[in-house]
CSV table of C-alpha atoms in Angstrom, one decimal:
chain,number,residue,atom,x,y,z
A,1,UNK,CA,-22.2,-34.7,-85.2
A,2,UNK,CA,-24.8,-35.6,-82.5
A,3,UNK,CA,-23.9,-39.2,-83.2
A,4,UNK,CA,-20.2,-38.7,-82.5
A,5,UNK,CA,-20.9,-36.8,-79.3
A,6,UNK,CA,-23.2,-39.6,-78.0
A,7,UNK,CA,-20.6,-42.1,-78.8
A,8,UNK,CA,-17.9,-40.4,-76.8
A,9,UNK,CA,-20.0,-39.7,-73.9
A,10,UNK,CA,-21.0,-43.3,-73.7
A,11,UNK,CA,-17.4,-44.5,-74.0
A,12,UNK,CA,-16.5,-42.0,-71.2
A,13,UNK,CA,-19.0,-43.4,-69.0
A,14,UNK,CA,-18.2,-47.1,-69.8
A,15,UNK,CA,-14.6,-46.3,-68.9
A,16,UNK,CA,-15.6,-44.8,-65.8
A,17,UNK,CA,-17.9,-47.7,-64.6
A,18,UNK,CA,-15.0,-50.3,-65.5
A,19,UNK,CA,-12.4,-48.2,-63.5
A,20,UNK,CA,-14.8,-48.0,-60.6
A,21,UNK,CA,-15.5,-51.5,-60.5
A,22,UNK,CA,-11.6,-52.2,-60.5
A,23,UNK,CA,-11.1,-49.8,-57.9
A,24,UNK,CA,-13.5,-51.2,-55.6
A,25,UNK,CA,-11.7,-54.7,-55.9
A,26,UNK,CA,-8.3,-53.0,-54.7
A,27,UNK,CA,-7.5,-52.6,-50.8
A,28,UNK,CA,-8.3,-49.2,-49.5
A,29,UNK,CA,-5.7,-46.9,-47.9
A,30,UNK,CA,-6.8,-44.3,-45.4
A,31,UNK,CA,-4.7,-41.4,-44.1
A,32,UNK,CA,-3.1,-41.8,-41.0
A,33,UNK,CA,-4.5,-39.9,-38.2
A,34,UNK,CA,-2.9,-36.9,-37.0
A,35,UNK,CA,-1.4,-36.9,-33.4
A,36,UNK,CA,-2.1,-33.4,-32.2
A,37,UNK,CA,-0.1,-32.0,-29.0
A,38,UNK,CA,-2.7,-31.9,-26.1
A,39,UNK,CA,-2.8,-29.7,-22.9
A,40,UNK,CA,-1.8,-31.6,-19.8
A,41,UNK,CA,-3.6,-29.8,-16.7
A,42,UNK,CA,-2.9,-32.5,-14.1
A,43,UNK,CA,0.3,-30.7,-12.9
A,44,UNK,CA,-0.4,-27.0,-13.5
A,45,UNK,CA,0.2,-24.6,-16.5
A,46,UNK,CA,2.7,-25.2,-19.2
A,47,UNK,CA,2.6,-29.1,-19.3
A,48,UNK,CA,1.4,-31.1,-22.5
A,49,UNK,CA,1.4,-34.6,-23.2
A,50,UNK,CA,4.4,-36.0,-25.1
A,51,UNK,CA,2.6,-37.3,-28.4
A,52,UNK,CA,1.9,-41.0,-28.1
A,53,UNK,CA,2.6,-41.6,-24.3
A,54,UNK,CA,0.8,-40.7,-21.2
A,55,UNK,CA,3.7,-38.6,-20.0
A,56,UNK,CA,3.5,-34.7,-19.3
A,57,UNK,CA,6.3,-32.4,-20.2
A,58,UNK,CA,7.1,-29.1,-19.5
A,59,UNK,CA,10.0,-27.1,-20.9
A,60,UNK,CA,11.1,-23.9,-19.3
A,61,UNK,CA,14.1,-21.7,-18.4
A,62,UNK,CA,15.6,-18.4,-17.7
A,63,UNK,CA,17.9,-15.7,-19.4
A,64,UNK,CA,19.4,-13.4,-16.8
A,65,UNK,CA,21.4,-10.3,-17.5
A,66,UNK,CA,23.4,-8.9,-14.7
A,67,UNK,CA,25.8,-5.7,-13.9
A,68,UNK,CA,27.3,-5.2,-10.7
A,69,UNK,CA,29.6,-2.4,-9.1
A,70,UNK,CA,31.2,-2.6,-5.5
A,71,UNK,CA,34.4,-1.5,-3.4
A,72,UNK,CA,37.4,-2.0,-4.9
A,73,UNK,CA,40.1,-3.3,-2.4
A,74,UNK,CA,42.8,-4.0,-4.9
A,75,UNK,CA,43.9,-1.8,-7.8
A,76,UNK,CA,44.5,-4.8,-10.0
A,77,UNK,CA,40.8,-5.6,-10.2
A,78,UNK,CA,38.0,-4.0,-11.9
A,79,UNK,CA,35.4,-2.2,-10.0
A,80,UNK,CA,32.5,-3.8,-12.0
A,81,UNK,CA,31.4,-6.8,-13.5
A,82,UNK,CA,28.9,-8.4,-15.9
A,83,UNK,CA,27.1,-11.8,-16.2
A,84,UNK,CA,25.2,-13.5,-18.8
A,85,UNK,CA,23.4,-16.7,-17.7
A,86,UNK,CA,21.1,-18.9,-19.4
A,87,UNK,CA,19.0,-21.9,-17.7
A,88,UNK,CA,17.0,-24.8,-19.2
A,89,UNK,CA,14.4,-26.6,-17.1
A,90,UNK,CA,13.0,-30.2,-18.1
A,91,UNK,CA,10.1,-31.6,-16.1
A,92,UNK,CA,8.4,-34.9,-17.2
A,93,UNK,CA,5.7,-36.4,-15.1
A,94,UNK,CA,3.5,-39.6,-15.3
A,95,UNK,CA,0.7,-40.8,-13.2
A,96,UNK,CA,1.3,-44.3,-11.9
A,97,UNK,CA,-0.4,-46.9,-9.4
A,98,UNK,CA,2.4,-45.9,-7.1
A,99,UNK,CA,1.9,-42.0,-7.4
A,100,UNK,CA,3.4,-39.6,-9.6
A,101,UNK,CA,6.7,-40.5,-11.6
A,102,UNK,CA,8.7,-37.3,-12.1
A,103,UNK,CA,12.1,-36.7,-13.6
A,104,UNK,CA,13.3,-33.1,-13.6
A,105,UNK,CA,16.7,-31.6,-14.6
A,106,UNK,CA,18.2,-28.0,-14.7
A,107,UNK,CA,21.2,-27.0,-16.6
A,108,UNK,CA,22.9,-23.4,-16.3
A,109,UNK,CA,25.2,-21.8,-18.4
A,110,UNK,CA,27.0,-18.6,-17.3
A,111,UNK,CA,29.7,-16.2,-18.7
A,112,UNK,CA,31.3,-14.0,-16.0
A,113,UNK,CA,33.7,-11.1,-15.9
A,114,UNK,CA,35.1,-8.5,-13.6
A,115,UNK,CA,34.1,-8.8,-10.0
A,116,UNK,CA,31.9,-11.7,-10.8
A,117,UNK,CA,35.0,-13.8,-11.1
A,118,UNK,CA,37.0,-12.2,-8.1
A,119,UNK,CA,34.0,-11.9,-5.7
A,120,UNK,CA,33.8,-13.7,-2.4
A,121,UNK,CA,31.0,-15.4,-0.5
A,122,UNK,CA,28.7,-15.2,-3.6
A,123,UNK,CA,28.6,-11.4,-3.3
A,124,UNK,CA,29.6,-9.9,-6.6
A,125,UNK,CA,30.8,-6.5,-6.2
A,126,UNK,CA,33.2,-6.9,-3.0
A,127,UNK,CA,36.6,-7.5,-4.8
A,128,UNK,CA,39.5,-9.2,-2.8
A,129,UNK,CA,42.8,-7.4,-2.3
A,130,UNK,CA,45.2,-8.7,-4.6
A,131,UNK,CA,42.8,-10.1,-7.0
A,132,UNK,CA,44.3,-9.6,-10.5
A,133,UNK,CA,42.3,-8.0,-13.3
A,134,UNK,CA,40.4,-10.7,-15.2
A,135,UNK,CA,41.4,-10.4,-18.8
A,136,UNK,CA,39.1,-13.3,-20.1
A,137,UNK,CA,35.7,-14.2,-19.3
A,138,UNK,CA,35.1,-17.2,-16.9
A,139,UNK,CA,32.6,-19.5,-18.6
A,140,UNK,CA,30.9,-22.2,-16.3
A,141,UNK,CA,28.3,-25.1,-17.1
A,142,UNK,CA,26.7,-26.6,-14.1
A,143,UNK,CA,24.3,-29.5,-13.7
A,144,UNK,CA,22.3,-27.9,-11.3
A,145,UNK,CA,19.6,-30.3,-10.6
A,146,UNK,CA,18.8,-33.8,-11.9
A,147,UNK,CA,16.6,-36.1,-10.0
A,148,UNK,CA,13.9,-38.8,-10.1
A,149,UNK,CA,10.8,-38.7,-7.8
A,150,UNK,CA,8.8,-42.0,-7.4
A,151,UNK,CA,6.1,-42.0,-4.7
A,152,UNK,CA,8.1,-41.1,-1.8
A,153,UNK,CA,11.6,-41.7,-3.0
A,154,UNK,CA,13.9,-38.8,-4.4
A,155,UNK,CA,17.1,-39.8,-6.1
A,156,UNK,CA,19.7,-37.8,-7.9
A,157,UNK,CA,20.9,-34.1,-7.7
A,158,UNK,CA,18.3,-32.1,-5.6
A,159,UNK,CA,18.1,-29.3,-3.0
A,160,UNK,CA,19.3,-30.6,0.4
A,161,UNK,CA,16.5,-31.5,2.6
A,162,UNK,CA,18.1,-29.4,5.4
A,163,UNK,CA,17.5,-26.3,3.6
A,164,UNK,CA,14.5,-24.0,4.2
A,165,UNK,CA,15.3,-20.3,3.2
A,166,UNK,CA,17.5,-21.1,0.3
A,167,UNK,CA,18.2,-17.7,-0.9
A,168,UNK,CA,14.5,-17.3,-2.3
A,169,UNK,CA,14.6,-13.7,-2.3
A,170,UNK,CA,16.9,-10.8,-3.5
A,171,UNK,CA,19.9,-11.1,-5.8
A,172,UNK,CA,22.3,-11.6,-3.1
A,173,UNK,CA,23.3,-14.7,-1.1
A,174,UNK,CA,23.0,-14.3,2.5
A,175,UNK,CA,24.5,-16.5,5.2
A,176,UNK,CA,22.3,-19.5,5.0
A,177,UNK,CA,22.0,-23.2,4.0
A,178,UNK,CA,21.8,-23.5,0.3
A,179,UNK,CA,23.1,-26.8,-1.2
A,180,UNK,CA,22.2,-28.6,-4.2
A,181,UNK,CA,24.1,-32.1,-4.1
A,182,UNK,CA,23.8,-35.8,-4.7
A,183,UNK,CA,21.3,-37.6,-2.3
A,184,UNK,CA,18.7,-40.6,-1.7
A,185,UNK,CA,15.7,-39.5,0.3
A,186,UNK,CA,12.5,-40.9,1.6
A,187,UNK,CA,9.5,-38.6,2.2
A,188,UNK,CA,6.5,-39.7,4.4
A,189,UNK,CA,3.3,-37.6,4.1
A,190,UNK,CA,0.9,-37.5,7.2
A,191,UNK,CA,-2.1,-35.4,6.0
A,192,UNK,CA,-2.9,-31.8,6.6
A,193,UNK,CA,0.3,-30.6,5.0
A,194,UNK,CA,2.6,-32.4,7.2
A,195,UNK,CA,5.5,-34.5,5.9
A,196,UNK,CA,8.8,-35.9,6.9
A,197,UNK,CA,12.1,-36.8,5.3
A,198,UNK,CA,15.0,-38.8,5.9
A,199,UNK,CA,17.9,-38.2,3.3
A,200,UNK,CA,21.3,-39.4,2.8
A,201,UNK,CA,23.3,-36.7,1.2
A,202,UNK,CA,26.8,-36.4,0.0
A,203,UNK,CA,28.2,-33.1,0.9
A,204,UNK,CA,31.2,-33.7,-1.5
A,205,UNK,CA,29.1,-33.4,-4.5
A,206,UNK,CA,28.3,-29.7,-3.8
A,207,UNK,CA,30.6,-27.9,-6.1
A,208,UNK,CA,31.0,-24.2,-6.1
A,209,UNK,CA,32.3,-22.6,-9.4
A,210,UNK,CA,35.7,-21.1,-8.6
A,211,UNK,CA,35.9,-22.3,-5.0
A,212,UNK,CA,35.8,-26.0,-5.2
A,213,UNK,CA,33.9,-28.3,-3.0
A,214,UNK,CA,31.7,-26.8,-0.1
A,215,UNK,CA,33.5,-28.8,2.4
A,216,UNK,CA,35.7,-27.3,5.2
A,217,UNK,CA,39.3,-28.5,5.9
A,218,UNK,CA,41.0,-29.2,9.1
A,219,UNK,CA,43.1,-26.2,10.6
A,220,UNK,CA,46.2,-27.2,12.2
A,221,UNK,CA,49.5,-25.4,13.4
A,222,UNK,CA,52.9,-25.9,11.8
A,223,UNK,CA,54.3,-29.2,12.2
A,224,UNK,CA,51.0,-30.7,12.7
A,225,UNK,CA,49.8,-32.5,9.6
A,226,UNK,CA,46.1,-32.9,9.6
A,227,UNK,CA,43.6,-33.5,6.9
A,228,UNK,CA,40.2,-35.1,6.3
A,229,UNK,CA,40.2,-38.9,5.2
A,230,UNK,CA,37.4,-40.8,3.7
A,231,UNK,CA,34.0,-41.0,5.1
A,232,UNK,CA,32.1,-44.1,6.3
A,233,UNK,CA,28.6,-42.8,5.2
A,234,UNK,CA,27.3,-39.8,3.9
A,235,UNK,CA,25.8,-37.1,5.8
A,236,UNK,CA,22.4,-38.1,7.5
A,237,UNK,CA,19.7,-35.3,7.0
A,238,UNK,CA,16.0,-35.5,8.7
A,239,UNK,CA,13.5,-32.8,8.5
A,240,UNK,CA,9.8,-32.4,9.6
A,241,UNK,CA,7.6,-29.8,7.4
A,242,UNK,CA,4.2,-28.5,7.2
A,243,UNK,CA,2.5,-26.6,4.5
A,244,UNK,CA,-0.7,-25.0,4.7
A,245,UNK,CA,-2.7,-22.0,3.6
A,246,UNK,CA,-0.8,-19.6,6.2
A,247,UNK,CA,2.5,-20.7,5.2
A,248,UNK,CA,5.1,-23.3,5.9
A,249,UNK,CA,7.5,-24.4,8.7
A,250,UNK,CA,10.5,-26.8,9.0
A,251,UNK,CA,12.6,-28.2,11.6
A,252,UNK,CA,15.7,-30.1,10.2
A,253,UNK,CA,18.9,-31.6,11.4
A,254,UNK,CA,22.0,-33.0,10.0
A,255,UNK,CA,24.7,-35.5,11.3
A,256,UNK,CA,28.1,-35.5,9.5
A,257,UNK,CA,31.0,-37.9,10.0
A,258,UNK,CA,34.7,-37.0,9.3
A,259,UNK,CA,37.7,-39.2,9.8
A,260,UNK,CA,40.8,-36.8,10.5
A,261,UNK,CA,44.2,-38.0,10.4
A,262,UNK,CA,46.8,-36.3,12.8
A,263,UNK,CA,50.5,-36.5,12.7
A,264,UNK,CA,52.9,-34.3,14.6
A,265,UNK,CA,55.8,-34.4,16.9
A,266,UNK,CA,55.5,-37.5,19.1
A,267,UNK,CA,52.1,-38.7,17.8
A,268,UNK,CA,50.4,-40.2,14.9
A,269,UNK,CA,46.5,-40.7,15.1
A,270,UNK,CA,43.4,-41.0,13.4
A,271,UNK,CA,40.1,-39.9,15.1
A,272,UNK,CA,36.5,-40.2,13.9
A,273,UNK,CA,34.8,-37.0,14.5
A,274,UNK,CA,31.0,-36.0,14.3
A,275,UNK,CA,29.6,-32.9,13.4
A,276,UNK,CA,25.9,-31.9,13.6
A,277,UNK,CA,23.5,-29.1,12.7
A,278,UNK,CA,19.9,-28.0,13.4
A,279,UNK,CA,17.8,-25.4,11.9
A,280,UNK,CA,14.4,-24.1,12.4
A,281,UNK,CA,12.5,-21.7,10.0
A,282,UNK,CA,9.1,-20.5,9.4
A,283,UNK,CA,7.4,-18.8,6.2
A,284,UNK,CA,4.3,-16.5,6.8
A,285,UNK,CA,2.0,-15.4,4.1
A,286,UNK,CA,1.2,-11.8,4.6
A,287,UNK,CA,-2.0,-11.3,2.3
A,288,UNK,CA,-3.4,-8.6,4.6
A,289,UNK,CA,-0.3,-6.3,3.5
A,290,UNK,CA,-0.5,-7.1,-0.3
A,291,UNK,CA,-1.4,-10.2,-2.5
A,292,UNK,CA,2.0,-12.0,-2.7
A,293,UNK,CA,3.8,-10.7,0.5
A,294,UNK,CA,5.8,-13.5,2.4
A,295,UNK,CA,8.0,-13.2,5.5
A,296,UNK,CA,10.8,-15.8,6.1
A,297,UNK,CA,12.3,-16.3,9.7
A,298,UNK,CA,15.1,-18.8,10.3
A,299,UNK,CA,17.6,-19.7,12.9
A,300,UNK,CA,20.4,-22.5,12.7
A,301,UNK,CA,23.2,-23.7,14.8
A,302,UNK,CA,26.2,-26.0,13.9
A,303,UNK,CA,29.0,-27.9,15.6
A,304,UNK,CA,31.7,-29.2,13.2
A,305,UNK,CA,29.4,-28.6,10.3
A,306,UNK,CA,29.7,-24.9,9.4
A,307,UNK,CA,28.6,-25.7,5.7
A,308,UNK,CA,24.9,-26.1,7.1
A,309,UNK,CA,25.2,-22.3,8.1
A,310,UNK,CA,26.5,-21.2,4.7
A,311,UNK,CA,30.1,-20.8,6.1
A,312,UNK,CA,33.2,-22.1,4.0
A,313,UNK,CA,36.1,-20.7,2.2
A,314,UNK,CA,37.5,-17.6,3.9
A,315,UNK,CA,35.9,-15.2,6.2
A,316,UNK,CA,35.9,-11.5,6.6
A,317,UNK,CA,35.0,-8.2,4.5
A,318,UNK,CA,37.2,-5.7,2.9
A,319,UNK,CA,40.9,-5.4,3.9
A,320,UNK,CA,40.4,-8.5,6.1
A,321,UNK,CA,40.1,-10.3,2.8
A,322,UNK,CA,43.0,-11.4,0.6
A,323,UNK,CA,43.2,-13.2,-2.8
A,324,UNK,CA,46.7,-14.9,-1.4
A,325,UNK,CA,45.8,-18.3,-0.1
A,326,UNK,CA,48.8,-18.4,2.4
A,327,UNK,CA,47.3,-15.2,4.1
A,328,UNK,CA,43.6,-15.9,3.9
A,329,UNK,CA,41.5,-16.4,7.1
A,330,UNK,CA,40.3,-20.0,6.4
A,331,UNK,CA,37.2,-21.7,7.7
A,332,UNK,CA,37.6,-25.2,9.2
A,333,UNK,CA,35.2,-27.5,10.7
A,334,UNK,CA,37.7,-28.9,13.0
A,335,UNK,CA,41.1,-27.6,14.6
A,336,UNK,CA,43.9,-29.6,15.8
A,337,UNK,CA,46.4,-28.2,18.4
A,338,UNK,CA,50.2,-29.3,18.9
A,339,UNK,CA,49.3,-32.2,20.9
A,340,UNK,CA,47.0,-33.7,18.5
A,341,UNK,CA,43.7,-32.8,20.3
A,342,UNK,CA,40.8,-32.2,17.7
A,343,UNK,CA,38.3,-29.4,18.5
A,344,UNK,CA,35.2,-28.7,16.4
A,345,UNK,CA,34.1,-25.1,15.6
A,346,UNK,CA,30.6,-24.1,16.5
A,347,UNK,CA,28.4,-21.2,15.1
A,348,UNK,CA,25.0,-19.8,14.7
A,349,UNK,CA,23.1,-17.9,12.3
A,350,UNK,CA,19.8,-15.7,12.2
A,351,UNK,CA,18.0,-14.7,9.0
A,352,UNK,CA,15.0,-12.7,8.1
A,353,UNK,CA,13.7,-12.0,4.5
A,354,UNK,CA,10.6,-10.2,3.3
A,355,UNK,CA,8.9,-9.9,-0.2
A,356,UNK,CA,6.5,-7.0,-0.3
A,357,UNK,CA,4.4,-6.0,-3.4
A,358,UNK,CA,3.8,-2.2,-3.6
A,359,UNK,CA,1.8,-2.8,-6.6
A,360,UNK,CA,1.3,-5.8,-8.7
A,361,UNK,CA,4.0,-4.9,-10.9
A,362,UNK,CA,6.5,-3.4,-8.5
A,363,UNK,CA,7.9,-5.3,-5.6
A,364,UNK,CA,10.7,-5.1,-3.0
A,365,UNK,CA,12.8,-7.8,-1.3
A,366,UNK,CA,14.7,-7.4,1.7
A,367,UNK,CA,17.1,-10.0,3.5
A,368,UNK,CA,19.4,-9.6,6.6
A,369,UNK,CA,21.5,-12.4,8.1
A,370,UNK,CA,23.5,-12.4,11.3
A,371,UNK,CA,26.0,-15.0,12.1
A,372,UNK,CA,28.7,-15.8,14.9
A,373,UNK,CA,31.4,-18.4,14.9
A,374,UNK,CA,33.4,-19.7,17.8
A,375,UNK,CA,36.6,-21.4,16.0
A,376,UNK,CA,38.7,-22.7,18.7
A,377,UNK,CA,41.7,-22.5,16.5
A,378,UNK,CA,44.1,-20.0,15.0
A,379,UNK,CA,45.1,-19.7,11.3
A,380,UNK,CA,48.4,-18.7,9.9
A,381,UNK,CA,46.9,-15.7,8.1
A,382,UNK,CA,46.3,-13.9,11.3
A,383,UNK,CA,49.6,-13.7,12.6
A,384,UNK,CA,50.6,-10.3,13.9
A,385,UNK,CA,54.1,-10.1,15.4
A,386,UNK,CA,54.0,-9.1,18.9
A,387,UNK,CA,50.4,-10.2,19.5
A,388,UNK,CA,49.5,-13.7,20.8
A,389,UNK,CA,47.0,-15.1,18.4
A,390,UNK,CA,43.6,-15.9,19.7
A,391,UNK,CA,40.6,-17.5,17.8
A,392,UNK,CA,39.2,-14.7,15.8
A,393,UNK,CA,35.6,-15.8,16.0
A,394,UNK,CA,34.1,-13.6,13.4
A,395,UNK,CA,30.5,-11.9,13.8
A,396,UNK,CA,29.0,-11.1,10.4
A,397,UNK,CA,26.1,-9.0,9.3
A,398,UNK,CA,24.6,-9.0,5.7
A,399,UNK,CA,21.9,-6.6,4.6
A,400,UNK,CA,20.4,-6.4,1.1
A,401,UNK,CA,17.5,-4.5,-0.4
A,402,UNK,CA,16.0,-4.4,-4.0
A,403,UNK,CA,13.3,-3.0,-6.2
A,404,UNK,CA,12.1,-5.0,-9.0
A,405,UNK,CA,9.7,-4.0,-11.8
A,406,UNK,CA,7.7,-6.6,-13.7
A,407,UNK,CA,5.9,-4.8,-16.7
A,408,UNK,CA,4.9,-8.1,-18.0
A,409,UNK,CA,4.5,-11.6,-16.8
A,410,UNK,CA,7.9,-13.5,-16.6
A,411,UNK,CA,10.3,-10.3,-16.9
A,412,UNK,CA,12.0,-8.7,-13.9
A,413,UNK,CA,14.1,-5.5,-14.1
A,414,UNK,CA,15.6,-4.7,-10.7
A,415,UNK,CA,18.3,-3.0,-8.6
A,416,UNK,CA,19.7,-4.0,-5.5
A,417,UNK,CA,22.2,-2.6,-2.8
A,418,UNK,CA,24.1,-4.8,-0.4
A,419,UNK,CA,26.1,-4.0,2.8
A,420,UNK,CA,28.3,-6.6,4.6
A,421,UNK,CA,30.4,-6.1,7.8
A,422,UNK,CA,32.6,-8.5,9.9
A,423,UNK,CA,34.2,-7.9,13.3
A,424,UNK,CA,36.9,-10.1,14.6
A,425,UNK,CA,37.9,-10.9,18.1
A,426,UNK,CA,41.2,-9.2,17.7
A,427,UNK,CA,42.7,-7.3,15.0
A,428,UNK,CA,44.8,-8.6,11.8
A,429,UNK,CA,47.0,-7.1,9.6
A,430,UNK,CA,45.1,-5.2,6.5
A,431,UNK,CA,45.7,-6.6,3.2
A,432,UNK,CA,47.3,-4.2,0.7
A,433,UNK,CA,46.4,-3.7,-2.9
A,434,UNK,CA,48.6,-6.6,-3.8
A,435,UNK,CA,46.9,-8.9,-1.3
A,436,UNK,CA,49.9,-9.1,1.1
A,437,UNK,CA,49.6,-8.6,4.9
A,438,UNK,CA,52.3,-5.9,5.6
A,439,UNK,CA,53.8,-5.8,8.9
A,440,UNK,CA,53.4,-2.9,11.4
A,441,UNK,CA,57.2,-2.1,11.2
A,442,UNK,CA,56.8,-1.9,7.2
A,443,UNK,CA,54.1,0.5,7.4
A,444,UNK,CA,51.1,-1.8,7.5
A,445,UNK,CA,48.0,-1.2,9.6
A,446,UNK,CA,45.6,-3.3,11.9
A,447,UNK,CA,42.2,-4.0,11.1
A,448,UNK,CA,39.6,-5.6,13.7
A,449,UNK,CA,36.4,-4.8,11.6
A,450,UNK,CA,35.7,-3.7,8.1
A,451,UNK,CA,32.7,-3.7,5.7
A,452,UNK,CA,31.8,-3.4,2.0
A,453,UNK,CA,29.2,-2.0,-0.3
A,454,UNK,CA,27.8,-3.4,-3.6
A,455,UNK,CA,25.1,-2.7,-6.1
A,456,UNK,CA,23.6,-4.7,-8.9
A,457,UNK,CA,21.2,-4.3,-12.0
A,458,UNK,CA,19.4,-7.2,-13.1
A,459,UNK,CA,17.2,-8.1,-16.1
A,460,UNK,CA,15.8,-11.5,-16.1
A,461,UNK,CA,13.2,-13.3,-18.1
A,462,UNK,CA,11.6,-16.5,-16.7
A,463,UNK,CA,9.5,-18.8,-19.3
């Protein structure tokens, strides 16, 4: 028995030795190294290296739920509205010998109902007289931002370099410049936080869901056919900015060229018209009140370029408004009289916005804007039998205040109230529930000033 066991053990040892010798003659095959995701700290929190590259990537986004209520100026519309919105951000950055190469895009999807569909001036909760009840949700998808930054160059769809306070605070949009559009810009940095930018910007690429392009038409009386023809060059924007520990400040200007065609009794002409806008703003950090407190102050003036004040579409509040296009009080950058003379509309806006933290988790945001226009033209919708029509020259005030609770990082739960008021130079016929301006002889009434209230609940998660 011992002899058998010795033979078996010897055979096994021999086989193992031979197998080992053959294995040593075969090429070895090592396991592939594992490429772990590494944190990229060069550009702030949330960035990581794309495996196998030197590009840092951050994926972020937002989900928002909103519920609004407001004045109901038409019985056909709902007095409330709901919104669900999703946002996806992709930010990729690479360090190069010429500076940072950055690619960024933001895509948004929204589903809106009720007064979010029939609202005006971006302020849901203010229904238009004659607005029909929304029986199917309005779904929008928007390429909000998509740009490349390479050193001093910015190319693609980005925030206009004219803008300063671009509705940073509150749920409400006040009257201010806030446009994302296609542009090509060059930014020079001078040190100590100073920079200057020259930008070519295509205003026709600023699309507003439900309202079309943010470009105002030409207003002309009956018998005079006027319209905007093609431009020779995009809008030219220049800005000078400083960012330091105390806050920021910016001075910006814009030049806009429009070719206008006029045809009427006895004349046919085409004129090149220039509009312009200037704006100055300051952002002041207020750590002496509370950590994170900020105050914005801003003033702007425009001539023939009212979009740079945030004015487009129709103007008014309450019963001054209507969902019927033929009777709307329409904004125009230029007006043409019966003799073919072109006159530009001018205006200014003033704005203040404050963010204050009551506690690290509880804050309030306040915003107020005041604006006046001098139109120098009359529109068909203001006609009142027996009254000589004059330019309405609206004066508008918008006030918003919110209270927001952030129990955990990235989550906001807040409520907001909104008040808006518009005063006109002379009264117009009030719009009824059907959106019709009823003559006085048929029981209608005149309205020179009107206002509206709205409220909103927002639950938002940013990541």
